[in-house]
Amino acid sequence: PDVIIEAQFDDNDAEHGQDHLQDALADDIKKLSLDTGEKVKAVGIGGVHGAKQDDGPKVNDSRLLPDNFLQRTAKVVYILEKKHSRAATGFIKLLADKNSELFRRCAMFSPVDHRVPRAYVSLADCPPDFVTRPEDYSNILFICRIVDWKEDSNFATGQLSKSLGQAGEIEPETEGILTEYGVDFSDFSPEALACLPQSLPWVISPGELAKRRDLR
């Protein structure tokens, strides 16, 4: 089908003549003609202020459309760097299909952060009485690390690291956030503690006060 290019210009365009308008239309026609053998017909370059829209056939080939009407698409081909810690806090529950082979081997981990996928975790990593009393763990936070995610599976594969405690309490929630973001909150080593003043309570010496500006 023919591509109809309509031109509209104001008085400023008229003052500069039609050369600029025709050059612009020629550039548009070049864009539309890329990689196609279709003929392009331009109307409305004769100097009229409003070109009448043609009711001819619509353009269905995306190659005939200008670039500003197209949405760029891409495909992820490689993970260059894993920014996420692959650790998440969430809850574990039994699988819905009790007759499946997977039910006897795995449980479902549901992360609190919905940007992290749900994951299958081994029942061997779960508490011993989880299968018989799953309701006791419905409000217990767990740390799970994603170890794999196969292309043909809707869920990732994870490994339970530890139980944090009751959801909603300050300490388990804080530990979960620190673990997710990879913050090391372990105790300081003896070497690091040795750098601190050993005689307590510690006070600023008069010599330090003399050469420093007091901003207290």
XYZ file of N, CA and C in Angstrom:
648
model
N 0.837 -1.215 0.000
C 0.000 0.000 0.000
C 0.864 1.254 0.000
N 0.312 2.280 -0.601
C 1.030 3.556 -0.632
C 1.070 4.171 0.752
N 2.156 4.864 1.053
C 2.308 5.570 2.313
C 2.015 7.039 2.067
N 1.084 7.575 2.813
C 0.678 8.957 2.634
C 1.392 9.818 3.672
N 2.138 10.807 3.223
C 2.804 11.747 4.117
C 2.118 13.090 3.974
N 1.553 13.570 5.058
C 0.844 14.835 5.032
C 1.717 15.925 5.609
N 1.647 17.109 5.020
C 2.468 18.224 5.460
C 1.583 19.355 5.944
N 1.925 19.886 7.091
C 1.266 21.070 7.617
C 2.346 22.016 8.106
N 2.255 23.299 7.727
C 3.256 24.243 8.179
C 2.585 25.571 8.455
N 3.241 26.355 9.308
C 2.662 27.615 9.714
C 3.266 28.750 8.892
N 2.993 29.981 9.311
C 3.467 31.141 8.558
C 4.987 31.228 8.547
N 5.633 30.759 9.622
C 7.098 30.797 9.648
C 7.682 29.936 8.542
N 7.073 28.782 8.341
C 7.532 27.916 7.258
C 7.303 28.567 5.912
N 6.179 29.275 5.771
C 5.871 29.913 4.496
C 6.869 31.015 4.175
N 7.339 31.727 5.225
C 8.299 32.797 5.003
C 9.633 32.266 4.493
N 9.994 31.084 4.921
C 11.268 30.511 4.499
C 11.149 29.706 3.215
N 9.986 29.689 2.635
C 9.801 28.969 1.386
C 9.509 27.513 1.613
N 9.370 26.786 0.512
C 8.993 25.379 0.586
C 10.199 24.458 0.508
N 11.381 25.017 0.291
C 12.558 24.142 0.159
C 12.808 23.355 1.429
N 12.712 24.052 2.570
C 12.951 23.368 3.846
C 11.927 22.267 4.071
N 10.683 22.534 3.729
C 9.634 21.538 3.930
C 9.846 20.331 3.045
N 10.230 20.583 1.791
C 10.430 19.463 0.877
C 11.629 18.616 1.301
N 12.673 19.285 1.819
C 13.835 18.517 2.300
C 13.446 17.622 3.469
N 12.624 18.155 4.374
C 12.190 17.353 5.525
C 11.361 16.169 5.081
N 10.471 16.413 4.112
C 9.646 15.303 3.616
C 10.501 14.274 2.887
N 11.512 14.740 2.197
C 12.390 13.796 1.502
C 13.120 12.907 2.492
N 13.547 13.480 3.625
C 14.212 12.674 4.658
C 13.264 11.623 5.227
N 12.000 12.021 5.456
C 11.018 11.057 5.968
C 10.783 9.929 4.975
N 10.746 10.287 3.682
C 10.504 9.259 2.669
C 11.665 8.273 2.624
N 12.899 8.797 2.816
C 14.046 7.897 2.851
C 13.940 6.902 3.991
N 13.500 7.388 5.151
C 13.348 6.493 6.307
C 12.311 5.422 6.032
N 11.213 5.839 5.403
C 10.147 4.875 5.157
C 10.519 3.884 4.071
N 11.459 4.245 3.204
C 11.797 3.383 2.077
C 12.886 2.379 2.401
N 13.454 2.434 3.629
C 14.547 1.531 3.975
C 14.083 0.084 3.961
N 14.842 -0.755 3.291
C 14.613 -2.202 3.307
C 13.248 -2.585 2.765
N 12.651 -1.775 1.927
C 11.359 -2.122 1.336
C 11.396 -1.788 -0.142
N 10.561 -2.456 -0.905
C 10.435 -2.159 -2.320
C 9.157 -1.436 -2.635
N 8.478 -0.947 -1.571
C 7.197 -0.282 -1.773
C 7.425 1.118 -2.320
N 6.522 1.570 -3.129
C 6.609 2.944 -3.609
C 5.961 3.866 -2.591
N 6.465 5.087 -2.526
C 6.000 6.061 -1.549
C 5.464 7.262 -2.305
N 4.285 7.677 -1.942
C 3.665 8.819 -2.593
C 3.506 9.943 -1.587
N 4.001 11.134 -1.907
C 3.928 12.273 -1.005
C 2.888 13.256 -1.525
N 2.030 13.680 -0.631
C 1.020 14.659 -1.001
C 1.088 15.795 -0.005
N 0.576 16.936 -0.402
C 0.523 18.063 0.504
C 1.769 18.910 0.492
N 2.647 18.786 -0.515
C 3.849 19.617 -0.567
C 3.681 20.761 -1.541
N 2.476 20.993 -1.993
C 2.236 22.041 -2.969
C 1.995 23.395 -2.354
N 2.078 23.506 -1.027
C 1.946 24.801 -0.399
C 0.623 25.007 0.280
N -0.244 24.002 0.357
C -1.517 24.163 1.040
C -1.297 24.062 2.522
N -2.137 24.772 3.294
C -1.966 24.792 4.750
C -2.492 23.526 5.380
N -3.485 22.897 4.862
C -4.026 21.685 5.474
C -4.276 20.640 4.416
N -3.569 19.532 4.482
C -3.741 18.468 3.495
C -4.844 17.543 3.941
N -5.678 17.153 3.026
C -6.788 16.271 3.342
C -6.278 14.841 3.528
N -6.747 14.186 4.576
C -6.280 12.838 4.871
C -6.858 11.853 3.872
N -6.006 10.977 3.384
C -6.429 9.957 2.432
C -7.034 8.789 3.185
N -8.114 8.260 2.629
C -8.780 7.104 3.249
C -8.298 5.798 2.657
N -7.097 5.797 2.121
C -6.577 4.607 1.487
C -6.208 3.541 2.497
N -5.607 2.451 2.053
C -5.258 1.335 2.951
C -4.220 1.750 3.974
N -4.312 1.181 5.177
C -3.383 1.470 6.265
C -2.089 0.697 6.091
N -1.025 1.194 6.725
C 0.281 0.546 6.651
C 0.383 -0.494 7.755
N 0.583 -1.750 7.389
C 0.700 -2.823 8.370
C 2.135 -3.283 8.564
N 3.029 -2.898 7.675
C 4.427 -3.301 7.768
C 5.162 -2.316 8.669
N 5.710 -2.803 9.783
C 6.383 -1.914 10.724
C 7.634 -1.282 10.124
N 8.174 -1.881 9.067
C 9.372 -1.320 8.452
C 9.082 -0.019 7.723
N 7.801 0.258 7.453
C 7.427 1.482 6.767
C 7.155 2.631 7.722
N 7.220 2.389 9.023
C 6.908 3.423 10.000
C 8.159 4.198 10.390
N 8.002 5.477 10.706
C 9.153 6.259 11.193
C 9.658 5.707 12.515
N 10.926 6.018 12.815
C 11.563 5.485 14.016
C 10.853 5.920 15.289
N 10.294 7.146 15.291
C 9.676 7.628 16.529
C 8.369 6.926 16.841
N 7.857 6.094 15.943
C 6.647 5.324 16.207
C 6.963 3.888 16.614
N 8.216 3.540 16.681
C 8.605 2.165 16.962
C 9.143 2.046 18.383
N 8.877 0.930 19.025
C 9.375 0.638 20.370
C 10.554 -0.307 20.259
N 11.693 0.144 20.730
C 12.887 -0.710 20.694
C 12.719 -1.897 21.638
N 13.161 -3.043 21.243
C 13.118 -4.237 22.081
C 14.520 -4.840 22.149
N 14.763 -5.604 23.203
C 16.083 -6.203 23.394
C 15.929 -7.551 24.071
N 17.012 -8.282 24.125
C 17.028 -9.602 24.740
C 18.279 -9.736 25.598
N 18.099 -10.193 26.835
C 19.244 -10.410 27.728
C 19.980 -11.668 27.272
N 21.261 -11.534 27.010
C 22.044 -12.665 26.516
C 23.096 -13.131 27.519
N 23.422 -12.282 28.522
C 24.463 -12.681 29.464
C 24.353 -11.822 30.720
N 24.569 -12.449 31.880
C 24.604 -11.713 33.147
C 26.059 -11.368 33.433
N 26.386 -10.091 33.335
C 27.761 -9.648 33.504
C 28.173 -9.630 34.965
N 27.277 -9.179 35.833
C 27.594 -9.089 37.256
C 26.324 -9.289 38.062
N 26.384 -10.131 39.069
C 25.240 -10.387 39.928
C 25.254 -9.383 41.077
N 24.361 -8.388 40.999
C 24.341 -7.337 42.006
C 23.594 -7.777 43.261
N 22.562 -8.590 43.092
C 21.760 -9.013 44.236
C 22.490 -10.103 45.012
N 22.279 -10.133 46.297
C 22.972 -11.112 47.138
C 22.426 -12.522 46.980
N 21.314 -12.679 46.280
C 20.627 -13.968 46.099
C 20.051 -14.502 47.401
N 20.026 -13.666 48.436
C 19.422 -14.052 49.706
C 18.126 -13.270 49.889
N 17.134 -13.923 50.479
C 15.840 -13.279 50.683
C 15.206 -13.827 51.949
N 14.376 -13.006 52.573
C 13.593 -13.452 53.726
C 12.188 -13.784 53.253
N 11.606 -14.780 53.895
C 10.261 -15.179 53.500
C 9.752 -16.317 54.353
N 8.732 -16.971 53.826
C 8.043 -18.034 54.566
C 8.049 -19.314 53.743
N 7.957 -20.438 54.432
C 7.892 -21.737 53.755
C 6.511 -22.338 53.961
N 6.061 -23.081 52.973
C 4.778 -23.752 53.059
C 4.827 -25.005 52.194
N 3.903 -25.921 52.468
C 3.848 -27.151 51.684
C 3.314 -26.867 50.290
N 3.689 -27.735 49.333
C 3.185 -27.599 47.973
C 1.716 -27.971 47.923
N 1.028 -27.428 46.947
C -0.415 -27.638 46.848
C -0.760 -29.060 46.407
N 0.016 -29.631 45.477
C -0.266 -30.962 44.949
C 0.369 -32.012 45.866
N -0.445 -32.616 46.734
C 0.074 -33.586 47.692
C 0.385 -34.932 47.065
N -0.091 -35.178 45.854
C 0.131 -36.461 45.206
C 1.361 -36.463 44.292
N 1.999 -35.324 44.149
C 3.136 -35.250 43.241
C 4.403 -35.751 43.924
N 5.359 -36.154 43.098
C 6.652 -36.595 43.612
C 7.405 -35.419 44.236
N 7.187 -34.228 43.706
C 7.858 -33.045 44.221
C 7.410 -32.715 45.642
N 6.168 -33.061 45.981
C 5.641 -32.778 47.321
C 6.426 -33.499 48.403
N 6.941 -34.693 48.082
C 7.674 -35.483 49.065
C 9.133 -35.055 49.182
N 9.569 -34.170 48.304
C 10.974 -33.761 48.338
C 11.183 -32.286 48.650
N 10.204 -31.453 48.301
C 10.433 -30.007 48.366
C 9.282 -29.275 49.046
N 9.596 -28.091 49.521
C 8.609 -27.140 50.017
C 8.733 -25.868 49.192
N 7.763 -24.981 49.344
C 7.768 -23.736 48.590
C 8.204 -22.589 49.493
N 9.189 -21.831 49.034
C 9.631 -20.634 49.752
C 9.040 -19.409 49.059
N 8.305 -18.592 49.815
C 7.686 -17.374 49.282
C 8.378 -16.166 49.902
N 9.163 -15.412 49.132
C 9.881 -14.262 49.689
C 8.941 -13.107 50.010
N 9.321 -12.316 50.976
C 8.557 -11.116 51.315
C 8.669 -10.088 50.200
N 9.860 -9.963 49.618
C 10.076 -9.055 48.497
C 9.571 -9.725 47.228
N 8.523 -9.175 46.626
C 7.907 -9.804 45.467
C 8.758 -9.672 44.207
N 9.837 -8.911 44.261
C 10.749 -8.856 43.121
C 11.620 -10.107 43.041
N 11.679 -10.871 44.120
C 12.462 -12.108 44.168
C 11.529 -13.273 43.851
N 11.934 -14.201 43.015
C 11.047 -15.299 42.645
C 10.847 -16.293 43.785
N 9.730 -16.977 43.723
C 9.515 -18.091 44.651
C 10.464 -19.232 44.299
N 10.756 -20.065 45.278
C 11.782 -21.088 45.071
C 11.381 -22.387 45.753
N 11.797 -23.484 45.128
C 11.687 -24.794 45.757
C 12.858 -24.969 46.719
N 12.566 -25.418 47.934
C 13.620 -25.726 48.905
C 13.452 -27.170 49.353
N 14.565 -27.799 49.663
C 14.526 -29.199 50.064
C 13.895 -29.339 51.449
N 13.091 -30.393 51.624
C 12.495 -30.658 52.938
C 13.551 -31.006 53.976
N 14.713 -31.456 53.502
C 15.788 -31.765 54.445
C 16.316 -30.501 55.124
N 16.184 -29.344 54.471
C 16.614 -28.085 55.071
C 15.561 -27.500 56.005
N 14.336 -27.984 55.913
C 13.244 -27.463 56.736
C 13.284 -28.083 58.133
N 12.603 -27.487 59.110
C 12.532 -28.092 60.452
C 11.971 -29.511 60.392
N 12.376 -30.383 61.323
C 11.950 -31.795 61.265
C 10.440 -31.993 61.299
N 9.716 -31.158 62.047
C 8.268 -31.345 62.165
C 7.487 -30.432 61.223
N 8.145 -29.902 60.196
C 7.445 -28.979 59.293
C 6.352 -29.693 58.510
N 6.601 -30.912 58.067
C 5.613 -31.631 57.248
C 4.381 -31.968 58.070
N 4.561 -32.365 59.306
C 3.423 -32.758 60.135
C 2.709 -31.568 60.756
N 3.419 -30.460 60.978
C 2.819 -29.280 61.609
C 3.236 -28.009 60.852
N 2.835 -27.875 59.604
C 3.261 -26.700 58.812
C 2.680 -25.395 59.329
N 1.515 -25.472 60.024
C 0.892 -24.241 60.523
C 1.741 -23.576 61.606
N 2.604 -24.345 62.284
C 3.454 -23.753 63.314
C 4.504 -22.813 62.727
N 4.771 -22.928 61.434
C 5.819 -22.133 60.792
C 5.247 -21.118 59.799
N 3.947 -20.896 59.861
C 3.328 -19.962 58.914
C 3.751 -18.517 59.151
N 4.235 -18.205 60.362
C 4.623 -16.838 60.686
C 6.095 -16.732 61.077
N 6.878 -17.734 60.673
C 8.301 -17.752 60.992
C 9.088 -17.307 59.758
N 9.965 -16.338 59.949
C 10.801 -15.856 58.855
C 12.012 -16.766 58.661
N 12.331 -17.054 57.397
C 13.503 -17.852 57.045
C 14.358 -17.066 56.055
N 15.631 -17.373 56.060
C 16.555 -16.851 55.051
C 16.785 -17.951 54.019
N 16.572 -17.615 52.764
C 16.786 -18.578 51.675
C 17.725 -17.950 50.650
N 18.651 -18.741 50.151
C 19.561 -18.282 49.094
C 19.238 -19.024 47.803
N 19.032 -18.273 46.745
C 18.741 -18.864 45.446
C 20.039 -19.408 44.852
N 20.034 -20.661 44.496
C 21.241 -21.301 43.964
C 21.132 -21.606 42.467
N 19.897 -21.669 41.937
C 19.742 -22.002 40.515
C 18.338 -21.619 40.080
N 18.180 -21.440 38.793
C 16.847 -21.212 38.214
C 16.880 -21.728 36.781
N 16.325 -22.910 36.586
C 16.358 -23.551 35.277
C 15.407 -22.837 34.317
N 15.759 -22.855 33.052
C 14.980 -22.144 32.043
C 13.579 -22.726 31.877
N 13.420 -24.028 32.119
C 12.112 -24.657 31.894
C 11.273 -24.727 33.166
N 11.651 -23.991 34.214
C 10.913 -24.033 35.479
C 10.385 -22.651 35.813
N 9.176 -22.626 36.371
C 8.582 -21.367 36.800
C 9.145 -20.888 38.131
N 9.809 -21.763 38.872
C 10.312 -21.421 40.192
C 11.813 -21.685 40.254
N 12.480 -20.891 41.064
C 13.916 -21.079 41.263
C 14.163 -22.225 42.239
N 15.415 -22.553 42.421
C 15.830 -23.549 43.415
C 16.615 -22.827 44.501
N 16.198 -23.005 45.744
C 16.831 -22.308 46.848
C 17.302 -23.240 47.941
N 18.047 -22.683 48.861
C 18.559 -23.432 50.012
C 18.328 -22.597 51.265
N 17.613 -23.178 52.229
C 17.351 -22.469 53.474
C 18.637 -22.318 54.274
N 18.905 -21.097 54.720
C 20.119 -20.841 55.496
C 19.857 -20.922 56.990
N 18.823 -20.235 57.466
C 18.542 -20.226 58.899
C 17.137 -19.715 59.138
N 16.668 -19.958 60.348
C 15.391 -19.419 60.802
C 15.671 -18.153 61.602
N 14.946 -17.078 61.273
C 15.179 -15.796 61.930
C 14.312 -15.602 63.167
N 13.093 -16.128 63.145
C 12.179 -15.932 64.264
C 10.841 -15.416 63.778
N 10.055 -14.907 64.695
C 8.706 -14.449 64.389
C 8.737 -13.214 63.493
N 7.901 -13.228 62.478
C 7.770 -12.058 61.618
C 7.131 -10.916 62.399
N 7.593 -9.694 62.128
C 7.058 -8.528 62.809
C 7.890 -8.065 63.988
N 8.790 -8.899 64.475
C 9.656 -8.492 65.576
C 10.891 -7.777 65.031
N 11.438 -6.889 65.844
C 12.505 -6.003 65.376
C 13.758 -6.776 64.972
N 14.254 -7.646 65.848
C 15.534 -8.305 65.579
C 15.484 -9.217 64.341
N 14.486 -10.101 64.192
C 14.460 -10.924 62.976
C 14.314 -10.094 61.699
N 13.473 -9.075 61.737
C 13.286 -8.251 60.543
C 14.571 -7.507 60.183
N 15.268 -6.997 61.200
C 16.520 -6.273 60.946
C 17.587 -7.201 60.380
N 17.714 -8.368 60.967
C 18.708 -9.324 60.467
C 18.394 -9.743 59.031
N 17.109 -9.894 58.729
C 16.724 -10.255 57.369
C 17.102 -9.180 56.361
N 16.878 -7.915 56.707
C 17.216 -6.815 55.799
C 18.723 -6.744 55.579
N 19.505 -6.871 56.663
C 20.959 -6.812 56.538
C 21.489 -7.965 55.685
N 20.901 -9.153 55.844
C 21.349 -10.307 55.063
C 21.004 -10.139 53.593
N 19.815 -9.631 53.299
C 19.411 -9.443 51.907
C 20.350 -8.496 51.170
N 20.799 -7.444 51.836
C 21.648 -6.454 51.189
C 23.132 -6.739 51.368
N 23.463 -7.901 51.904
C 24.860 -8.309 51.994
C 25.686 -7.510 52.975
N 25.064 -7.000 54.042
C 25.785 -6.222 55.048
C 26.376 -7.178 56.091
N 27.679 -7.070 56.330
C 28.345 -7.918 57.320
C 28.089 -7.336 58.716
N 27.281 -8.020 59.495
C 26.962 -7.555 60.848
C 27.501 -8.508 61.904
N 28.511 -9.287 61.539
C 29.124 -10.202 62.506
C 29.968 -9.416 63.506
N 30.369 -10.081 64.588
C 31.171 -9.434 65.622
C 32.536 -9.029 65.069
N 33.091 -7.947 65.624
C 34.418 -7.509 65.211
C 35.464 -8.533 65.651
N 36.505 -8.648 64.842
C 37.584 -9.582 65.160
C 38.432 -9.038 66.310
N 39.176 -9.893 67.008
C 40.070 -9.410 68.077
C 41.088 -8.380 67.575
N 41.545 -8.524 66.330
C 42.496 -7.560 65.788
C 41.876 -6.176 65.674
N 40.606 -6.116 65.262
C 39.933 -4.819 65.155
C 39.676 -4.221 66.530
N 39.308 -5.057 67.498
C 39.043 -4.543 68.843
C 40.325 -4.077 69.524
N 41.468 -4.660 69.141
C 42.739 -4.265 69.754
C 43.132 -2.845 69.383
N 42.585 -2.309 68.293
C 42.910 -0.944 67.888
C 42.183 0.098 68.726
N 41.181 -0.323 69.481
C 40.410 0.614 70.291
C 41.098 0.844 71.638
N 40.799 1.957 72.297
C 41.370 2.190 73.639
C 40.968 1.077 74.604
N 41.926 0.604 75.365
C 41.689 -0.512 76.277
C 41.303 -0.046 77.682
N 41.763 1.127 78.066
C 41.443 1.640 79.398
C 40.136 2.434 79.328
N 39.121 1.912 79.948
C 37.802 2.537 79.934
C 37.459 3.063 81.322
N 36.715 4.130 81.467
C 36.187 4.945 80.355
C 37.266 5.795 79.713
N 37.176 5.971 78.402
C 38.182 6.704 77.652
C 37.803 8.178 77.594
N 38.803 9.045 77.738
C 38.586 10.497 77.661
C 39.602 11.092 76.703
N 39.256 12.226 76.106
C 40.167 12.922 75.201
C 41.283 13.547 76.016
N 42.511 13.325 75.612
C 43.658 13.846 76.352
C 43.763 15.359 76.165
N 44.334 16.066 77.136
C 44.511 17.525 76.995
C 45.322 17.913 75.765
N 46.289 17.076 75.382
C 47.084 17.376 74.201
C 46.251 17.378 72.929
N 45.329 16.445 72.829
C 44.449 16.402 71.659
C 43.505 17.596 71.651
N 42.980 17.950 72.827
C 42.074 19.097 72.897
C 42.787 20.388 72.511
N 44.091 20.490 72.819
C 44.826 21.723 72.545
C 45.018 21.953 71.052
N 45.154 20.881 70.261
C 45.441 21.048 68.836
C 44.210 20.822 67.947
N 43.049 20.623 68.549
C 41.837 20.419 67.769
C 40.832 21.538 68.031
N 39.950 21.742 67.103
C 38.880 22.716 67.275
C 37.686 22.020 67.902
N 37.212 22.564 68.994
C 36.126 21.940 69.753
C 34.786 22.315 69.112
N 34.108 21.355 68.546
C 32.819 21.569 67.897
C 31.673 20.975 68.709
N 31.929 20.636 69.971
C 30.857 20.075 70.784
C 29.850 21.156 71.159
